[in-house]
Structures are given as C-alpha cells and as structure tokens.
Amino acid sequence: MAAARSIDTLVRAARLYYEDGLSQGEVARRMGLSGATVSRVLAAARERGIVEVRIHDPRSPVRRVADLERQLVERFGLTDARVGTPNGGPAQALHMVGRLAADLFGERIGQMNRVGLSWGSTLEAFVAEVPERVAAVQVLPLAGGNPGLDSAGAGGTLVQALARRCGVEPSRFLAPAIVESPQTKAAITSESAIRKALEQAALVDHAFVGIGTFGVRSSATIVEDMRLSEAESATFLAQKPAGDLTGRFFDDAGQELGSPTSDRVIAVTLDDLRRVPCVIGLAAGVEKARGVQAALHTGVLDVVVLDLPLARAVLARAGEPVPAEA
C-alpha cells in the first residue's frame, strides 16, 4: 500500500504541475506538502519514467501571431503585445508565455534599471526561461511574501531566482503579502522597514505581473488566505470581482475594489502600478479571459503576453472580430 500511495503521489503531483500548469508552491498547497517535498516528488516522477520531458531547441523561436498582437494594441491602447501559439495543453501554454516574456525581458534589459515581480505560475514560467547573464539591474518584489504562490523551481522566491540569473543580489520584502485582518495589515505597515519596501517597489521602471482571474488558481488562493467572514465574503462578491494584479482585485470595468480585500493586501496599489513606466502583464489559458479583459480596463498594463487561445477569447469578449485562421 505504501508503494501504491507513493505512485499516486507522484502521478498527482506531476499532473498538477505539468498538465494543469500549477506552480510548485501551488502544488505543495494543494497536496499539503512542503515546497522541498514537491521538488523531490517531481524529480522522482521523472526518474521513474512517469514524466517524460521533451527538450526543444531554445534557439527555435515561439511562433507569434502578429495580427492578434496588433488587434490587442489597437483595441486596448497598449504599447506592445506578444501572442504565441502553444503546441499542447495548459502546461505548454504556460511555458510558452514564459518563454515569450523572457524574450521580451532580454530585448529590454538595456532599458531596465529596477525590475519588479509579482507571483504565480506564469511568473514562475517566465523566470525559468530567463537565461543567466550579467545585468546591472535591481530586482524587487512588488508585494510581500506568499510561499504558496511565490516559489521558484530551484528553491527560494521568484525575485531571488531572477536576481541569481542576472548575477545580482535580490531586494527583500520581509512581510506577508496577504493577511487575515485589517488590524494585522495596519500593524505590519506601521513598521518603517515595510513602508520603505513598499516605497521602493513603487519606484520600479519595469514590472512583470501575473494577471489573475477571480476564482481561478492564484486568485482563489489569495481569497482563501484572507479568511473572510461570511458577511465579508458577501460584501466582496457583491462588488463583482473579475480579476487581480498583485492581490488587488478589480471589477469588469477595471475599478479597484475596496474593503474587505484591499485592507488585507501588503503590496503596491494599482495607482502605484499606473505610475510605473512599463507594466507587462502575463497570463495563460482561456480560463483567464475575464480577468485579462478587466485588467486591460484598469489602465495599468502597457504590454500583455498571452497564448493564442487566450488572446482570441479576450478579443471575442471585447466584441472584436477574430479571424478563424488566426
């Protein structure tokens, strides 16, 4: 029975990570394991042949869809958009978006001085695709820590992982991103070190953020971590949340929601992000369409990086004609 349970654990973890596109932190949370255990379980799944990894030549570019990129730029007033064609299911879409974002990072590295990161599986895929290089950049977290959402495959946070790849020391933000009460947030943000970390996060010149959709993956985890009461949950649902950026929820019109969720988040605000010269939003999977469309109405995003099915779904929701052959 122990062996059977072991195989069950390997298969379940592998499906969550490779097929469903969850980050290792999200897999750990779903299965009630530590992040280090999940890393070992996934390694064991590969060793036993449960998972077969295909290596694609990194010099082969992702096939981009220029027509939809132009449509997104024109429809939503963006400065740039990257849309790529995935070769498989959700996990492939996730990794493809990560690859496109890493390519964009490489193109803009000479223009970057201070780079901010949020969290989530799409950001994890992006950081994993950034090649090691020496870059004179600062890498900063846009929010406090969240072990369930902010972990890199090699261990540590995404900020730490990207900093390692750039050959620099990461900036630190020693506070939780999500807390369970307004009183806890008030106490933590009264500390001068936390206020300084938030001020520094707001001064980045490029921000890479995962776009969340209410009830889907990381957004669902964020709400769970807030431990809202029944009355607070009712208030929140009445506000009709559509998506989030760095834990800041907004409705379909892109308007930021207030209490009870806003006073449980320790992160930059949407107003802070609007002042950042370039904010790049990442998302993968058609289930993210509502959140992406709403995020595009916030006035925060300058660039989006999406997979083809998601880009088509976003444009369709906006009433845009989408060629069948795109």
Tab-separated table of C-alpha atoms in Angstrom:
chain	number	residue	atom	x	y	z
A	1	MET	CA	0.000	0.000	0.000
A	2	ALA	CA	2.871	2.379	0.762
A	3	ALA	CA	4.259	1.862	-2.744
A	4	ALA	CA	0.828	2.470	-4.287
A	5	ARG	CA	0.362	5.644	-2.321
A	6	SER	CA	3.832	6.752	-3.412
A	7	ILE	CA	2.941	6.244	-7.079
A	8	ASP	CA	-0.374	8.043	-6.547
A	9	THR	CA	1.511	10.983	-5.041
A	10	LEU	CA	3.978	11.110	-7.937
A	11	VAL	CA	1.239	10.971	-10.563
A	12	ARG	CA	-0.965	13.538	-8.847
A	13	ALA	CA	1.899	15.993	-8.356
A	14	ALA	CA	3.050	15.518	-11.952
A	15	ARG	CA	-0.449	16.142	-13.330
A	16	LEU	CA	-0.910	19.289	-11.240
A	17	TYR	CA	2.476	20.688	-12.251
A	18	TYR	CA	2.890	19.588	-15.872
A	19	GLU	CA	-0.705	19.293	-17.125
A	20	ASP	CA	-2.582	21.841	-15.018
A	21	GLY	CA	0.257	24.365	-15.016
A	22	LEU	CA	0.314	24.996	-11.259
A	23	SER	CA	3.488	26.361	-9.688
A	24	GLN	CA	5.407	24.135	-7.285
A	25	GLY	CA	4.128	26.290	-4.436
A	26	GLU	CA	0.529	25.772	-5.572
A	27	VAL	CA	1.103	22.004	-5.901
A	28	ALA	CA	2.510	21.962	-2.376
A	29	ARG	CA	-0.532	23.797	-1.059
A	30	ARG	CA	-2.999	21.569	-2.919
A	31	MET	CA	-1.341	18.378	-1.677
A	32	GLY	CA	-0.452	19.510	1.822
A	33	LEU	CA	3.280	19.078	1.255
A	34	SER	CA	6.311	21.327	1.667
A	35	GLY	CA	7.867	23.011	-1.353
A	36	ALA	CA	11.033	20.949	-0.946
A	37	THR	CA	8.995	17.721	-0.897
A	38	VAL	CA	7.179	18.683	-4.111
A	39	SER	CA	10.512	19.340	-5.814
A	40	ARG	CA	11.714	15.863	-4.789
A	41	VAL	CA	8.424	14.236	-5.833
A	42	LEU	CA	8.623	15.795	-9.316
A	43	ALA	CA	12.237	14.698	-9.661
A	44	ALA	CA	11.233	11.162	-8.676
A	45	ALA	CA	8.399	11.194	-11.222
A	46	ARG	CA	10.935	11.957	-13.950
A	47	GLU	CA	13.393	9.337	-12.689
A	48	ARG	CA	10.711	6.609	-12.669
A	49	GLY	CA	9.544	7.454	-16.175
A	50	ILE	CA	6.149	8.742	-15.035
A	51	VAL	CA	7.056	12.058	-16.669
A	52	GLU	CA	8.894	12.263	-19.974
A	53	VAL	CA	10.481	15.611	-20.791
A	54	ARG	CA	10.933	16.709	-24.384
A	55	ILE	CA	13.704	19.215	-24.993
A	56	HIS	CA	13.022	21.853	-27.625
A	57	ASP	CA	15.890	23.840	-29.057
A	58	PRO	CA	15.772	27.242	-27.290
A	59	ARG	CA	17.072	28.861	-30.467
A	60	SER	CA	13.794	27.983	-32.177
A	61	PRO	CA	11.520	30.999	-31.656
A	62	VAL	CA	7.936	30.752	-30.491
A	63	ARG	CA	5.576	31.267	-33.425
A	64	ARG	CA	3.963	34.641	-32.806
A	65	VAL	CA	0.630	35.865	-34.190
A	66	ALA	CA	1.238	39.407	-35.425
A	67	ASP	CA	-2.362	40.151	-36.457
A	68	LEU	CA	-3.747	39.466	-32.983
A	69	GLU	CA	-0.878	41.368	-31.390
A	70	ARG	CA	-1.822	44.425	-33.455
A	71	GLN	CA	-5.502	43.994	-32.572
A	72	LEU	CA	-4.730	43.934	-28.855
A	73	VAL	CA	-2.514	47.011	-29.101
A	74	GLU	CA	-5.112	48.991	-31.045
A	75	ARG	CA	-8.166	47.855	-29.073
A	76	PHE	CA	-6.708	48.422	-25.609
A	77	GLY	CA	-4.193	51.213	-26.202
A	78	LEU	CA	-1.125	49.117	-25.389
A	79	THR	CA	2.451	49.850	-26.395
A	80	ASP	CA	3.144	46.216	-27.267
A	81	ALA	CA	1.613	42.741	-27.163
A	82	ARG	CA	3.087	39.262	-27.548
A	83	VAL	CA	0.867	36.369	-28.602
A	84	GLY	CA	2.287	32.902	-29.213
A	85	THR	CA	0.979	29.575	-30.426
A	86	PRO	CA	1.276	26.765	-27.844
A	87	ASN	CA	1.918	23.207	-29.010
A	88	GLY	CA	-0.151	21.421	-26.386
A	89	GLY	CA	-2.331	21.821	-23.315
A	90	PRO	CA	-2.343	24.250	-20.379
A	91	ALA	CA	1.198	23.491	-19.246
A	92	GLN	CA	2.557	24.125	-22.739
A	93	ALA	CA	0.669	27.418	-22.937
A	94	LEU	CA	2.126	28.426	-19.591
A	95	HIS	CA	5.695	27.654	-20.571
A	96	MET	CA	5.245	29.309	-23.978
A	97	VAL	CA	4.044	32.545	-22.344
A	98	GLY	CA	7.027	32.331	-20.004
A	99	ARG	CA	9.320	31.988	-22.995
A	100	LEU	CA	7.783	34.997	-24.754
A	101	ALA	CA	8.117	37.079	-21.595
A	102	ALA	CA	11.758	36.020	-21.197
A	103	ASP	CA	12.428	37.064	-24.805
A	104	LEU	CA	10.850	40.441	-24.051
A	105	PHE	CA	12.953	40.738	-20.896
A	106	GLY	CA	16.066	40.107	-22.967
A	107	GLU	CA	15.078	42.713	-25.542
A	108	ARG	CA	14.515	45.366	-22.883
A	109	ILE	CA	17.337	44.537	-20.486
A	110	GLY	CA	19.341	47.574	-21.604
A	111	GLN	CA	16.419	49.876	-20.712
A	112	MET	CA	15.843	48.393	-17.257
A	113	ASN	CA	17.247	49.684	-14.011
A	114	ARG	CA	14.706	48.465	-11.446
A	115	VAL	CA	12.549	45.434	-12.248
A	116	GLY	CA	9.582	44.417	-10.093
A	117	LEU	CA	7.935	40.979	-9.933
A	118	SER	CA	4.636	39.721	-8.578
A	119	TRP	CA	3.898	35.975	-8.163
A	120	GLY	CA	2.156	32.965	-9.646
A	121	SER	CA	2.723	30.099	-12.069
A	122	THR	CA	3.051	32.336	-15.143
A	123	LEU	CA	5.759	34.412	-13.467
A	124	GLU	CA	7.482	31.190	-12.406
A	125	ALA	CA	7.483	30.045	-16.047
A	126	PHE	CA	8.903	33.414	-17.121
A	127	VAL	CA	11.749	33.408	-14.603
A	128	ALA	CA	12.636	29.808	-15.504
A	129	GLU	CA	13.109	30.834	-19.139
A	130	VAL	CA	15.421	33.816	-18.471
A	131	PRO	CA	18.982	32.797	-19.388
A	132	GLU	CA	21.792	33.512	-16.974
A	133	ARG	CA	23.547	36.781	-17.727
A	134	VAL	CA	25.241	39.680	-16.015
A	135	ALA	CA	22.811	42.598	-15.898
A	136	ALA	CA	23.089	45.847	-13.975
A	137	VAL	CA	19.526	45.761	-12.667
A	138	GLN	CA	17.814	45.741	-9.304
A	139	VAL	CA	15.200	43.033	-8.832
A	140	LEU	CA	12.459	43.885	-6.353
A	141	PRO	CA	9.275	42.225	-5.076
A	142	LEU	CA	6.052	44.147	-5.715
A	143	ALA	CA	4.385	42.515	-2.716
A	144	GLY	CA	5.187	40.730	0.500
A	145	GLY	CA	5.924	37.035	0.547
A	146	ASN	CA	3.480	34.253	-0.259
A	147	PRO	CA	5.015	30.763	-0.001
A	148	GLY	CA	2.053	29.158	-1.755
A	149	LEU	CA	2.372	31.348	-4.853
A	150	ASP	CA	5.900	32.723	-4.904
A	151	SER	CA	8.398	29.911	-5.332
A	152	ALA	CA	10.965	29.035	-7.962
A	153	GLY	CA	11.774	25.547	-9.181
A	154	ALA	CA	15.324	25.724	-7.801
A	155	GLY	CA	14.123	26.988	-4.424
A	156	GLY	CA	13.636	30.448	-2.973
A	157	THR	CA	11.380	33.194	-4.278
A	158	LEU	CA	10.953	34.319	-7.859
A	159	VAL	CA	12.770	37.571	-7.059
A	160	GLN	CA	15.711	35.592	-5.723
A	161	ALA	CA	15.705	33.308	-8.773
A	162	LEU	CA	15.647	36.182	-11.287
A	163	ALA	CA	18.341	38.038	-9.355
A	164	ARG	CA	20.554	34.924	-9.467
A	165	ARG	CA	20.078	34.697	-13.214
A	166	CYS	CA	21.083	38.353	-13.575
A	167	GLY	CA	24.059	37.995	-11.257
A	168	VAL	CA	22.783	40.495	-8.692
A	169	GLU	CA	21.564	40.490	-5.107
A	170	PRO	CA	17.758	40.499	-4.689
A	171	SER	CA	15.871	43.099	-2.710
A	172	ARG	CA	13.865	41.761	0.218
A	173	PHE	CA	10.339	42.411	1.458
A	174	LEU	CA	10.026	40.825	4.892
A	175	ALA	CA	6.254	40.774	5.271
A	176	PRO	CA	3.396	38.536	4.144
A	177	ALA	CA	1.553	39.582	1.002
A	178	ILE	CA	-1.828	38.534	2.386
A	179	VAL	CA	-3.006	38.839	5.986
A	180	GLU	CA	-6.189	37.812	7.757
A	181	SER	CA	-7.342	41.150	9.183
A	182	PRO	CA	-7.092	44.910	8.618
A	183	GLN	CA	-5.564	45.207	12.095
A	184	THR	CA	-2.696	42.900	11.134
A	185	LYS	CA	-2.034	44.880	7.979
A	186	ALA	CA	-2.063	48.167	9.893
A	187	ALA	CA	0.415	46.815	12.425
A	188	ILE	CA	2.797	45.443	9.800
A	189	THR	CA	2.710	48.500	7.535
A	190	SER	CA	3.353	50.781	10.502
A	191	GLU	CA	6.913	49.406	10.545
A	192	SER	CA	9.373	51.737	8.812
A	193	ALA	CA	11.142	48.855	7.002
A	194	ILE	CA	7.857	47.711	5.448
A	195	ARG	CA	6.897	51.234	4.408
A	196	LYS	CA	10.315	51.617	2.780
A	197	ALA	CA	9.939	48.311	0.923
A	198	LEU	CA	6.572	49.450	-0.462
A	199	GLU	CA	8.026	52.817	-1.460
A	200	GLN	CA	10.931	51.124	-3.249
A	201	ALA	CA	8.584	48.700	-5.022
A	202	ALA	CA	6.574	51.628	-6.376
A	203	LEU	CA	9.718	53.095	-7.978
A	204	VAL	CA	10.470	50.253	-10.432
A	205	ASP	CA	10.710	51.162	-14.110
A	206	HIS	CA	9.517	47.759	-15.364
A	207	ALA	CA	7.030	45.476	-13.622
A	208	PHE	CA	6.252	41.894	-14.661
A	209	VAL	CA	2.909	40.884	-13.145
A	210	GLY	CA	0.700	37.831	-13.368
A	211	ILE	CA	-2.902	38.612	-14.309
A	212	GLY	CA	-5.343	36.812	-12.057
A	213	THR	CA	-8.964	35.896	-12.728
A	214	PHE	CA	-11.374	35.663	-9.808
A	215	GLY	CA	-11.817	32.076	-8.658
A	216	VAL	CA	-9.008	30.713	-10.838
A	217	ARG	CA	-5.732	29.334	-9.441
A	218	SER	CA	-3.740	32.037	-7.610
A	219	SER	CA	-6.731	34.389	-7.259
A	220	ALA	CA	-8.688	31.691	-5.453
A	221	THR	CA	-5.715	31.059	-3.150
A	222	ILE	CA	-5.445	34.754	-2.306
A	223	VAL	CA	-9.072	34.929	-1.183
A	224	GLU	CA	-8.705	31.737	0.868
A	225	ASP	CA	-5.681	33.212	2.643
A	226	MET	CA	-7.678	36.292	3.656
A	227	ARG	CA	-10.012	34.197	5.831
A	228	LEU	CA	-13.026	36.417	5.124
A	229	SER	CA	-16.093	36.035	7.317
A	230	GLU	CA	-19.434	35.141	5.725
A	231	ALA	CA	-20.509	38.784	5.849
A	232	GLU	CA	-17.209	39.936	4.343
A	233	SER	CA	-17.422	37.305	1.618
A	234	ALA	CA	-20.921	38.508	0.746
A	235	THR	CA	-19.679	42.090	0.532
A	236	PHE	CA	-16.780	41.033	-1.661
A	237	LEU	CA	-18.973	39.027	-4.042
A	238	ALA	CA	-21.423	41.927	-4.278
A	239	GLN	CA	-18.564	44.024	-5.658
A	240	LYS	CA	-18.394	41.579	-8.610
A	241	PRO	CA	-14.646	40.871	-8.635
A	242	ALA	CA	-13.267	39.961	-12.040
A	243	GLY	CA	-9.522	39.715	-11.563
A	244	ASP	CA	-6.481	40.881	-9.677
A	245	LEU	CA	-2.960	42.238	-10.045
A	246	THR	CA	-0.623	41.699	-7.055
A	247	GLY	CA	-3.663	40.726	-4.985
A	248	ARG	CA	-5.505	43.969	-5.769
A	249	PHE	CA	-8.942	42.964	-7.026
A	250	PHE	CA	-10.941	44.910	-9.616
A	251	ASP	CA	-14.295	44.546	-11.358
A	252	ASP	CA	-15.054	44.077	-15.055
A	253	ALA	CA	-14.724	47.818	-15.665
A	254	GLY	CA	-11.236	47.790	-14.157
A	255	GLN	CA	-12.227	49.655	-10.993
A	256	GLU	CA	-10.202	48.635	-7.936
A	257	LEU	CA	-12.261	47.100	-5.140
A	258	GLY	CA	-12.030	48.319	-1.575
A	259	SER	CA	-12.659	46.592	1.746
A	260	PRO	CA	-12.731	43.779	2.760
A	261	THR	CA	-9.944	42.593	0.414
A	262	SER	CA	-7.939	45.789	-0.088
A	263	ASP	CA	-7.137	46.091	3.604
A	264	ARG	CA	-5.651	42.595	3.725
A	265	VAL	CA	-3.036	43.063	0.974
A	266	ILE	CA	0.525	44.258	1.530
A	267	ALA	CA	1.630	45.171	-1.973
A	268	VAL	CA	1.838	48.049	-4.404
A	269	THR	CA	-1.529	49.520	-5.356
A	270	LEU	CA	-2.996	49.842	-8.829
A	271	ASP	CA	-2.252	53.574	-8.654
A	272	ASP	CA	1.380	52.716	-7.906
A	273	LEU	CA	1.464	50.453	-10.952
A	274	ARG	CA	-0.094	53.125	-13.183
A	275	ARG	CA	2.933	55.307	-12.438
A	276	VAL	CA	5.399	52.581	-13.470
A	277	PRO	CA	6.744	53.392	-16.966
A	278	CYS	CA	6.225	49.845	-18.280
A	279	VAL	CA	3.978	47.157	-16.770
A	280	ILE	CA	3.993	43.780	-18.531
A	281	GLY	CA	1.035	41.510	-17.758
A	282	LEU	CA	1.339	37.752	-18.233
A	283	ALA	CA	-1.448	35.186	-18.445
A	284	ALA	CA	-2.016	31.729	-19.933
A	285	GLY	CA	-5.167	29.681	-20.504
A	286	VAL	CA	-8.604	30.657	-21.805
A	287	GLU	CA	-9.999	30.493	-18.247
A	288	LYS	CA	-8.111	33.740	-17.632
A	289	ALA	CA	-10.037	35.698	-20.299
A	290	ARG	CA	-12.346	37.591	-17.947
A	291	GLY	CA	-9.517	38.699	-15.675
A	292	VAL	CA	-7.311	39.758	-18.578
A	293	GLN	CA	-10.062	41.807	-20.201
A	294	ALA	CA	-10.828	43.513	-16.897
A	295	ALA	CA	-7.122	44.126	-16.235
A	296	LEU	CA	-6.857	45.817	-19.621
A	297	HIS	CA	-9.523	48.283	-18.443
A	298	THR	CA	-7.564	49.263	-15.310
A	299	GLY	CA	-5.143	51.494	-17.203
A	300	VAL	CA	-2.253	49.656	-15.530
A	301	LEU	CA	-0.935	47.459	-18.357
A	302	ASP	CA	1.351	48.652	-21.130
A	303	VAL	CA	2.198	45.217	-22.570
A	304	VAL	CA	0.484	41.825	-22.434
A	305	VAL	CA	1.982	38.406	-23.099
A	306	LEU	CA	-0.660	35.760	-23.866
A	307	ASP	CA	-1.154	32.422	-25.563
A	308	LEU	CA	-3.191	32.356	-28.761
A	309	PRO	CA	-6.433	30.805	-27.413
A	310	LEU	CA	-6.485	33.302	-24.544
A	311	ALA	CA	-5.817	36.265	-26.845
A	312	ARG	CA	-8.675	35.157	-29.099
A	313	ALA	CA	-11.000	34.797	-26.104
A	314	VAL	CA	-10.115	38.260	-24.776
A	315	LEU	CA	-10.731	39.901	-28.135
A	316	ALA	CA	-14.010	37.992	-28.571
A	317	ARG	CA	-15.198	39.188	-25.142
A	318	ALA	CA	-14.394	42.730	-26.255
A	319	GLY	CA	-16.546	42.299	-29.364
A	320	GLU	CA	-13.605	42.270	-31.737
A	321	PRO	CA	-13.684	40.154	-34.905
A	322	VAL	CA	-11.153	37.342	-34.667
A	323	PRO	CA	-10.216	35.601	-37.954
A	324	ALA	CA	-10.790	31.863	-37.756
A	325	GLU	CA	-7.365	31.151	-39.218
A	326	ALA	CA	-5.535	33.339	-36.644
